[in-house]
Structure formats: C-alpha cells, structure tokens
Amino acid sequence: ILNVEQSPQSLHVQEGDSTNFTCSFPSSNFYALHWYRWETAKSPEALFVMTLNGDEKKKGRISATLNTKEGYSYLYIKGSQPEDSATYLCAFTNTGNQFYFGTGTSLTVIP
Amino acid sequence: KAGVTQTPRYLIKTRGQQVTLSCSPISGHRSVSWYQQTPGQGLQFLFEYFSETQRNKGNFPGRFSGRQFSNSRSEMNVSTLELGDSALYLCASSRKFLALEETQYFGPGTRLLVL
C-alpha cells in the first residue's frame, strides 16, 4: 500500500485570506495526481488532474502545482470564501493503475 | 445529464449478513470504480469495472466482490458482514478505464452500518 500524505490535516482561515496545502506521494512510477473537493453531504468533485512535472493548473481562485521528481503537489486558494469550506483530497495514480487517496485537508473559512 | 446515482443511500445490516449496493454511472461512461471510506481513513480503492470486466482490484478480502452489467451499471456485494465494514461506499464513473488522466465523477455514496 502506497502512502499519500496531506498536510495540514485541518485548517481554519479568515475570509479573504489565501491559503495552501500539500500532498506528498511516492515519486517512483508516477502517472497522475488528482485533486478533489468534498463538501459535507455532497459527492467529491474533481478539481484538477495533473500529469507533467512542473504542471500548474488554475480554476478561478484555486490553483495547483506539481513536482513529480520530489513527489509533492500544492493546492492554493486565493482570497478564501466561506463556500470554499470543504475537505480537499488528493489522489495519486501510478503505472500500476490504482488510485491512492490521501486523508484530506479540512478547510474552514470563517466569515 | 444525470449524475452518478447510488442505491440505497443508507443501509443497516447485522454481522454475518450480506449486502448488495448498486451504482448507475453517467450515461456513456463505461468505467465504474468503487471506494470505501471509514472514519479516520482516506478513500480506499476497492475495484474497477470496465466493459463488464474487473480491471483492477484493491487490497480487500474476497468477501468484497462486484460485477458490471452491459448497460454499465455496477453492483458491489459484501458477504459475511463484519463490524469493520461499516463505512461510506462511493462509486465513481468515467468514460475510459480507470481515470488515470480522466476525471472521475462520484456518486453520493451508500452509508452502511453493520450492527
């Protein structure tokens, strides 16, 4: 079983603050890194899929970067809003065709 | 376009019983993957079906099995239930086989409680 670690485990920020969190994964046999947002009582929603080292993706105020050589990805949220409150999950896939999810970072944005 | 649906949404069973969960993917999606989430654990991959064939399996005992029908709907079966099987079971669908680069779309989940 491969280890995908996310930090911090939880985070409280004030509305308007920018924040970021980390996903660490094994750098060998890398294939893709996915980020999901999971709001309470809803289904996980895909944010990004990244495959290339140095890749950077952006969706509104949320962006993500990828470093496959050192095995980490950052997710950034600029100007956090209360609706950004959710658990953010990353999932690593390797050439063995399986998904390994981290335990998530729980973000609470305080109005 | 309708999303991924799962039935039932909630289920209570007792130890030793078996249970079958159902997942209907988004129309046109041929891959269905199943995941288990227990308290304090991340999502654990159970298995993936594509075109009625199990393509991939996670590290779960043989009590966990599944199948996929010709219309891509999938069922997951857990036999001889144990207390530790209490969890949220999610399924996800994608157009192609296991969403290595594809986006997976998740259903709302089935929450199973084993007493």
PDB file of C-alpha atoms in Angstrom:
ATOM      1  CA  ILE A   1       0.000   0.000   0.000  1.00  0.00           C
ATOM      2  CA  LEU A   2       1.472   3.348  -1.037  1.00  0.00           C
ATOM      3  CA  ASN A   3       1.447   6.336   1.283  1.00  0.00           C
ATOM      4  CA  VAL A   4      -0.141   9.591   0.173  1.00  0.00           C
ATOM      5  CA  GLU A   5       0.111  12.248   2.852  1.00  0.00           C
ATOM      6  CA  GLN A   6      -1.721  15.523   3.075  1.00  0.00           C
ATOM      7  CA  SER A   7      -0.917  18.392   5.385  1.00  0.00           C
ATOM      8  CA  PRO A   8      -2.181  20.053   7.352  1.00  0.00           C
ATOM      9  CA  GLN A   9      -4.981  17.768   8.450  1.00  0.00           C
ATOM     10  CA  SER A  10      -7.232  20.759   9.108  1.00  0.00           C
ATOM     11  CA  LEU A  11      -7.073  24.470   8.632  1.00  0.00           C
ATOM     12  CA  HIS A  12      -9.147  27.465   9.740  1.00  0.00           C
ATOM     13  CA  VAL A  13      -8.682  30.714   7.857  1.00  0.00           C
ATOM     14  CA  GLN A  14     -10.441  34.052   7.801  1.00  0.00           C
ATOM     15  CA  GLU A  15     -12.475  35.062   4.780  1.00  0.00           C
ATOM     16  CA  GLY A  16     -10.204  36.824   2.313  1.00  0.00           C
ATOM     17  CA  ASP A  17      -7.037  35.027   3.419  1.00  0.00           C
ATOM     18  CA  SER A  18      -5.060  32.996   0.928  1.00  0.00           C
ATOM     19  CA  THR A  19      -4.042  29.513   1.909  1.00  0.00           C
ATOM     20  CA  ASN A  20      -2.264  26.449   0.615  1.00  0.00           C
ATOM     21  CA  PHE A  21      -1.849  22.813   1.487  1.00  0.00           C
ATOM     22  CA  THR A  22       0.355  19.951   0.460  1.00  0.00           C
ATOM     23  CA  CYS A  23       0.014  16.477  -0.969  1.00  0.00           C
ATOM     24  CA  SER A  24       3.073  14.198  -0.794  1.00  0.00           C
ATOM     25  CA  PHE A  25       3.279  10.998  -2.796  1.00  0.00           C
ATOM     26  CA  PRO A  26       5.867   8.450  -3.937  1.00  0.00           C
ATOM     27  CA  SER A  27       7.876   9.850  -6.824  1.00  0.00           C
ATOM     28  CA  SER A  28       8.518   6.489  -8.475  1.00  0.00           C
ATOM     29  CA  ASN A  29       6.202   5.119 -11.179  1.00  0.00           C
ATOM     30  CA  PHE A  30       4.188   8.334 -11.147  1.00  0.00           C
ATOM     31  CA  TYR A  31       1.332   8.630 -13.608  1.00  0.00           C
ATOM     32  CA  ALA A  32      -1.113  11.304 -12.437  1.00  0.00           C
ATOM     33  CA  LEU A  33      -2.144  13.404  -9.475  1.00  0.00           C
ATOM     34  CA  HIS A  34      -5.765  14.373  -8.901  1.00  0.00           C
ATOM     35  CA  TRP A  35      -7.265  16.975  -6.595  1.00  0.00           C
ATOM     36  CA  TYR A  36     -10.852  16.777  -5.386  1.00  0.00           C
ATOM     37  CA  ARG A  37     -13.054  18.997  -3.264  1.00  0.00           C
ATOM     38  CA  TRP A  38     -15.503  17.230  -0.970  1.00  0.00           C
ATOM     39  CA  GLU A  39     -18.166  19.333   0.664  1.00  0.00           C
ATOM     40  CA  THR A  40     -20.179  17.946   3.539  1.00  0.00           C
ATOM     41  CA  ALA A  41     -23.216  15.945   2.401  1.00  0.00           C
ATOM     42  CA  LYS A  42     -22.099  16.109  -1.234  1.00  0.00           C
ATOM     43  CA  SER A  43     -20.041  13.936  -3.568  1.00  0.00           C
ATOM     44  CA  PRO A  44     -16.333  14.550  -4.179  1.00  0.00           C
ATOM     45  CA  GLU A  45     -15.906  16.940  -7.080  1.00  0.00           C
ATOM     46  CA  ALA A  46     -12.875  16.801  -9.357  1.00  0.00           C
ATOM     47  CA  LEU A  47     -10.734  19.943  -9.425  1.00  0.00           C
ATOM     48  CA  PHE A  48      -7.592  19.067 -11.347  1.00  0.00           C
ATOM     49  CA  VAL A  49      -5.742  16.210 -12.991  1.00  0.00           C
ATOM     50  CA  MET A  50      -2.036  16.769 -13.482  1.00  0.00           C
ATOM     51  CA  THR A  51       0.480  14.526 -15.157  1.00  0.00           C
ATOM     52  CA  LEU A  52       3.556  16.553 -16.074  1.00  0.00           C
ATOM     53  CA  ASN A  53       6.344  17.675 -13.764  1.00  0.00           C
ATOM     54  CA  GLY A  54       6.101  21.433 -13.306  1.00  0.00           C
ATOM     55  CA  ASP A  55       2.474  21.436 -14.379  1.00  0.00           C
ATOM     56  CA  GLU A  56       0.312  24.206 -12.999  1.00  0.00           C
ATOM     57  CA  LYS A  57      -3.470  24.284 -13.260  1.00  0.00           C
ATOM     58  CA  LYS A  58      -5.900  27.033 -12.333  1.00  0.00           C
ATOM     59  CA  LYS A  59      -9.654  27.178 -11.833  1.00  0.00           C
ATOM     60  CA  GLY A  60     -10.900  30.542 -10.645  1.00  0.00           C
ATOM     61  CA  ARG A  61      -9.245  31.315  -7.324  1.00  0.00           C
ATOM     62  CA  ILE A  62      -7.858  27.797  -6.949  1.00  0.00           C
ATOM     63  CA  SER A  63      -4.605  26.636  -8.476  1.00  0.00           C
ATOM     64  CA  ALA A  64      -2.314  23.656  -8.123  1.00  0.00           C
ATOM     65  CA  THR A  65       1.300  22.846  -8.890  1.00  0.00           C
ATOM     66  CA  LEU A  66       3.047  19.533  -9.358  1.00  0.00           C
ATOM     67  CA  ASN A  67       6.582  18.326  -8.671  1.00  0.00           C
ATOM     68  CA  THR A  68       6.875  14.683  -9.685  1.00  0.00           C
ATOM     69  CA  LYS A  69      10.622  14.451  -9.059  1.00  0.00           C
ATOM     70  CA  GLU A  70      10.293  15.220  -5.362  1.00  0.00           C
ATOM     71  CA  GLY A  71       6.776  13.854  -5.016  1.00  0.00           C
ATOM     72  CA  TYR A  72       4.582  16.742  -3.958  1.00  0.00           C
ATOM     73  CA  SER A  73       1.738  18.934  -5.132  1.00  0.00           C
ATOM     74  CA  TYR A  74       0.474  22.186  -3.674  1.00  0.00           C
ATOM     75  CA  LEU A  75      -3.082  23.456  -3.799  1.00  0.00           C
ATOM     76  CA  TYR A  76      -3.535  27.210  -3.415  1.00  0.00           C
ATOM     77  CA  ILE A  77      -6.720  29.129  -2.702  1.00  0.00           C
ATOM     78  CA  LYS A  78      -6.555  32.866  -3.179  1.00  0.00           C
ATOM     79  CA  GLY A  79      -8.926  35.088  -1.180  1.00  0.00           C
ATOM     80  CA  SER A  80     -10.751  32.240   0.598  1.00  0.00           C
ATOM     81  CA  GLN A  81     -14.532  32.437   0.758  1.00  0.00           C
ATOM     82  CA  PRO A  82     -16.896  30.587   3.109  1.00  0.00           C
ATOM     83  CA  GLU A  83     -18.063  28.455   0.171  1.00  0.00           C
ATOM     84  CA  ASP A  84     -14.509  27.123  -0.143  1.00  0.00           C
ATOM     85  CA  SER A  85     -15.020  25.274   3.151  1.00  0.00           C
ATOM     86  CA  ALA A  86     -14.627  21.603   2.325  1.00  0.00           C
ATOM     87  CA  THR A  87     -12.217  18.711   2.546  1.00  0.00           C
ATOM     88  CA  TYR A  88      -9.613  18.758  -0.193  1.00  0.00           C
ATOM     89  CA  LEU A  89      -8.396  15.351  -1.277  1.00  0.00           C
ATOM     90  CA  CYS A  90      -5.507  14.415  -3.468  1.00  0.00           C
ATOM     91  CA  ALA A  91      -5.187  11.068  -5.201  1.00  0.00           C
ATOM     92  CA  PHE A  92      -2.063   9.589  -6.715  1.00  0.00           C
ATOM     93  CA  THR A  93      -2.079   7.055  -9.520  1.00  0.00           C
ATOM     94  CA  ASN A  94       0.945   5.116 -10.587  1.00  0.00           C
ATOM     95  CA  THR A  95       1.675   2.962 -13.589  1.00  0.00           C
ATOM     96  CA  GLY A  96       0.074   0.083 -11.709  1.00  0.00           C
ATOM     97  CA  ASN A  97      -3.351   1.568 -12.450  1.00  0.00           C
ATOM     98  CA  GLN A  98      -4.598   2.128  -8.915  1.00  0.00           C
ATOM     99  CA  PHE A  99      -5.819   5.158  -7.058  1.00  0.00           C
ATOM    100  CA  TYR A 100      -4.296   6.066  -3.684  1.00  0.00           C
ATOM    101  CA  PHE A 101      -6.087   8.820  -1.837  1.00  0.00           C
ATOM    102  CA  GLY A 102      -4.729  10.977   0.947  1.00  0.00           C
ATOM    103  CA  THR A 103      -6.829  11.516   4.073  1.00  0.00           C
ATOM    104  CA  GLY A 104      -7.543  15.085   3.068  1.00  0.00           C
ATOM    105  CA  THR A 105      -7.169  18.608   4.390  1.00  0.00           C
ATOM    106  CA  SER A 106     -10.292  20.001   6.015  1.00  0.00           C
ATOM    107  CA  LEU A 107     -10.603  23.717   5.317  1.00  0.00           C
ATOM    108  CA  THR A 108     -12.937  26.005   7.251  1.00  0.00           C
ATOM    109  CA  VAL A 109     -13.254  29.591   6.093  1.00  0.00           C
ATOM    110  CA  ILE A 110     -14.550  31.850   8.839  1.00  0.00           C
ATOM    111  CA  PRO A 111     -16.719  34.760   7.634  1.00  0.00           C
TER     112      PRO A 111
ATOM    113  CA  LYS B   1     -27.045  14.993 -17.935  1.00  0.00           C
ATOM    114  CA  ALA B   2     -27.906  12.904 -14.883  1.00  0.00           C
ATOM    115  CA  GLY B   3     -25.086  12.291 -12.425  1.00  0.00           C
ATOM    116  CA  VAL B   4     -23.910   9.081 -10.839  1.00  0.00           C
ATOM    117  CA  THR B   5     -26.604   7.515  -8.700  1.00  0.00           C
ATOM    118  CA  GLN B   6     -26.228   5.017  -5.900  1.00  0.00           C
ATOM    119  CA  THR B   7     -28.849   2.967  -4.129  1.00  0.00           C
ATOM    120  CA  PRO B   8     -29.673   2.588  -1.375  1.00  0.00           C
ATOM    121  CA  ARG B   9     -28.345   5.699   0.331  1.00  0.00           C
ATOM    122  CA  TYR B  10     -28.458   4.202   3.814  1.00  0.00           C
ATOM    123  CA  LEU B  11     -28.440   0.639   4.981  1.00  0.00           C
ATOM    124  CA  ILE B  12     -28.346  -1.159   8.309  1.00  0.00           C
ATOM    125  CA  LYS B  13     -27.310  -4.791   8.453  1.00  0.00           C
ATOM    126  CA  THR B  14     -26.175  -7.227  11.110  1.00  0.00           C
ATOM    127  CA  ARG B  15     -22.945  -9.183  11.291  1.00  0.00           C
ATOM    128  CA  GLY B  16     -22.883 -12.221   9.074  1.00  0.00           C
ATOM    129  CA  GLN B  17     -25.405 -10.904   6.589  1.00  0.00           C
ATOM    130  CA  GLN B  18     -24.582  -9.945   3.060  1.00  0.00           C
ATOM    131  CA  VAL B  19     -25.336  -6.724   1.216  1.00  0.00           C
ATOM    132  CA  THR B  20     -25.549  -5.561  -2.397  1.00  0.00           C
ATOM    133  CA  LEU B  21     -25.029  -1.947  -3.380  1.00  0.00           C
ATOM    134  CA  SER B  22     -25.867  -0.509  -6.778  1.00  0.00           C
ATOM    135  CA  CYS B  23     -24.274   2.216  -8.866  1.00  0.00           C
ATOM    136  CA  SER B  24     -25.577   3.717 -12.108  1.00  0.00           C
ATOM    137  CA  PRO B  25     -22.899   5.674 -13.951  1.00  0.00           C
ATOM    138  CA  ILE B  26     -23.310   8.771 -16.069  1.00  0.00           C
ATOM    139  CA  SER B  27     -24.713   7.888 -19.472  1.00  0.00           C
ATOM    140  CA  GLY B  28     -21.879   6.984 -21.834  1.00  0.00           C
ATOM    141  CA  HIS B  29     -19.417   6.194 -19.061  1.00  0.00           C
ATOM    142  CA  ARG B  30     -18.073   2.669 -19.219  1.00  0.00           C
ATOM    143  CA  SER B  31     -15.840   2.590 -16.158  1.00  0.00           C
ATOM    144  CA  VAL B  32     -17.141   2.259 -12.619  1.00  0.00           C
ATOM    145  CA  SER B  33     -14.850   2.251  -9.604  1.00  0.00           C
ATOM    146  CA  TRP B  34     -15.779   1.537  -6.004  1.00  0.00           C
ATOM    147  CA  TYR B  35     -14.266   3.052  -2.876  1.00  0.00           C
ATOM    148  CA  GLN B  36     -14.659   2.590   0.851  1.00  0.00           C
ATOM    149  CA  GLN B  37     -14.265   5.334   3.410  1.00  0.00           C
ATOM    150  CA  THR B  38     -14.110   4.504   7.103  1.00  0.00           C
ATOM    151  CA  PRO B  39     -13.754   7.045   9.929  1.00  0.00           C
ATOM    152  CA  GLY B  40     -10.226   8.418  10.034  1.00  0.00           C
ATOM    153  CA  GLN B  41      -9.235   6.715   6.785  1.00  0.00           C
ATOM    154  CA  GLY B  42      -8.918   8.113   3.330  1.00  0.00           C
ATOM    155  CA  LEU B  43     -10.820   6.657   0.447  1.00  0.00           C
ATOM    156  CA  GLN B  44      -9.658   3.111  -0.195  1.00  0.00           C
ATOM    157  CA  PHE B  45      -9.901   1.728  -3.715  1.00  0.00           C
ATOM    158  CA  LEU B  46     -11.941  -1.472  -3.909  1.00  0.00           C
ATOM    159  CA  PHE B  47     -12.107  -2.326  -7.600  1.00  0.00           C
ATOM    160  CA  GLU B  48     -12.815  -1.025 -11.055  1.00  0.00           C
ATOM    161  CA  TYR B  49     -15.018  -2.425 -13.775  1.00  0.00           C
ATOM    162  CA  PHE B  50     -14.834  -1.566 -17.418  1.00  0.00           C
ATOM    163  CA  SER B  51     -16.965  -3.146 -20.127  1.00  0.00           C
ATOM    164  CA  GLU B  52     -18.241  -5.791 -17.699  1.00  0.00           C
ATOM    165  CA  THR B  53     -14.737  -6.891 -16.716  1.00  0.00           C
ATOM    166  CA  GLN B  54     -12.935  -6.270 -13.453  1.00  0.00           C
ATOM    167  CA  ARG B  55      -9.828  -4.417 -14.489  1.00  0.00           C
ATOM    168  CA  ASN B  56      -8.310  -3.658 -11.153  1.00  0.00           C
ATOM    169  CA  LYS B  57      -8.665  -4.673  -7.557  1.00  0.00           C
ATOM    170  CA  GLY B  58      -7.524  -3.048  -4.334  1.00  0.00           C
ATOM    171  CA  ASN B  59      -6.306  -4.744  -1.198  1.00  0.00           C
ATOM    172  CA  PHE B  60      -9.593  -6.067   0.158  1.00  0.00           C
ATOM    173  CA  PRO B  61     -10.615  -9.607   1.145  1.00  0.00           C
ATOM    174  CA  GLY B  62     -12.584 -11.849  -1.165  1.00  0.00           C
ATOM    175  CA  ARG B  63     -15.787 -11.034   0.764  1.00  0.00           C
ATOM    176  CA  PHE B  64     -15.903  -7.900  -1.368  1.00  0.00           C
ATOM    177  CA  SER B  65     -16.938  -8.585  -4.936  1.00  0.00           C
ATOM    178  CA  GLY B  66     -18.603  -6.789  -7.758  1.00  0.00           C
ATOM    179  CA  ARG B  67     -19.919  -7.005 -11.241  1.00  0.00           C
ATOM    180  CA  GLN B  68     -20.892  -4.781 -14.096  1.00  0.00           C
ATOM    181  CA  PHE B  69     -23.773  -5.189 -16.490  1.00  0.00           C
ATOM    182  CA  SER B  70     -23.959  -4.486 -20.207  1.00  0.00           C
ATOM    183  CA  ASN B  71     -25.566  -1.094 -19.522  1.00  0.00           C
ATOM    184  CA  SER B  72     -22.504  -0.231 -17.345  1.00  0.00           C
ATOM    185  CA  ARG B  73     -24.475  -0.313 -14.107  1.00  0.00           C
ATOM    186  CA  SER B  74     -22.431  -1.940 -11.390  1.00  0.00           C
ATOM    187  CA  GLU B  75     -23.172  -3.771  -8.183  1.00  0.00           C
ATOM    188  CA  MET B  76     -20.930  -4.384  -5.221  1.00  0.00           C
ATOM    189  CA  ASN B  77     -21.528  -7.263  -2.860  1.00  0.00           C
ATOM    190  CA  VAL B  78     -20.135  -7.788   0.606  1.00  0.00           C
ATOM    191  CA  SER B  79     -20.705 -11.202   2.149  1.00  0.00           C
ATOM    192  CA  THR B  80     -20.428 -12.229   5.808  1.00  0.00           C
ATOM    193  CA  LEU B  81     -20.504  -8.659   7.029  1.00  0.00           C
ATOM    194  CA  GLU B  82     -18.213  -7.601   9.846  1.00  0.00           C
ATOM    195  CA  LEU B  83     -18.496  -4.592  12.137  1.00  0.00           C
ATOM    196  CA  GLY B  84     -15.477  -3.059  10.405  1.00  0.00           C
ATOM    197  CA  ASP B  85     -17.349  -2.976   7.111  1.00  0.00           C
ATOM    198  CA  SER B  86     -19.400  -0.060   8.421  1.00  0.00           C
ATOM    199  CA  ALA B  87     -18.400   2.701   6.059  1.00  0.00           C
ATOM    200  CA  LEU B  88     -19.387   5.063   3.316  1.00  0.00           C
ATOM    201  CA  TYR B  89     -19.172   3.308  -0.043  1.00  0.00           C
ATOM    202  CA  LEU B  90     -18.690   5.557  -3.027  1.00  0.00           C
ATOM    203  CA  CYS B  91     -18.732   4.705  -6.664  1.00  0.00           C
ATOM    204  CA  ALA B  92     -17.320   6.835  -9.441  1.00  0.00           C
ATOM    205  CA  SER B  93     -17.659   6.673 -13.187  1.00  0.00           C
ATOM    206  CA  SER B  94     -15.541   7.840 -16.080  1.00  0.00           C
ATOM    207  CA  ARG B  95     -15.610   7.483 -19.822  1.00  0.00           C
ATOM    208  CA  LYS B  96     -12.477   5.401 -20.145  1.00  0.00           C
ATOM    209  CA  PHE B  97     -10.935   2.753 -17.984  1.00  0.00           C
ATOM    210  CA  LEU B  98      -9.571   3.779 -14.656  1.00  0.00           C
ATOM    211  CA  ALA B  99      -9.410   7.524 -14.667  1.00  0.00           C
ATOM    212  CA  LEU B 100      -5.636   7.812 -14.831  1.00  0.00           C
ATOM    213  CA  GLU B 101      -5.956  11.127 -16.559  1.00  0.00           C
ATOM    214  CA  GLU B 102      -9.697  11.192 -16.862  1.00  0.00           C
ATOM    215  CA  THR B 103     -11.995  12.914 -14.458  1.00  0.00           C
ATOM    216  CA  GLN B 104     -13.989  10.614 -12.238  1.00  0.00           C
ATOM    217  CA  TYR B 105     -17.475  11.626 -11.236  1.00  0.00           C
ATOM    218  CA  PHE B 106     -18.583  10.410  -7.844  1.00  0.00           C
ATOM    219  CA  GLY B 107     -21.991   9.348  -6.655  1.00  0.00           C
ATOM    220  CA  PRO B 108     -23.477  10.434  -3.315  1.00  0.00           C
ATOM    221  CA  GLY B 109     -22.481   7.205  -1.617  1.00  0.00           C
ATOM    222  CA  THR B 110     -24.179   4.472   0.374  1.00  0.00           C
ATOM    223  CA  ARG B 111     -23.682   4.624   4.114  1.00  0.00           C
ATOM    224  CA  LEU B 112     -23.619   1.102   5.540  1.00  0.00           C
ATOM    225  CA  LEU B 113     -23.919   0.405   9.234  1.00  0.00           C
ATOM    226  CA  VAL B 114     -23.211  -3.109  10.469  1.00  0.00           C
ATOM    227  CA  LEU B 115     -24.540  -3.947  13.922  1.00  0.00           C
TER     228      LEU B 115
END
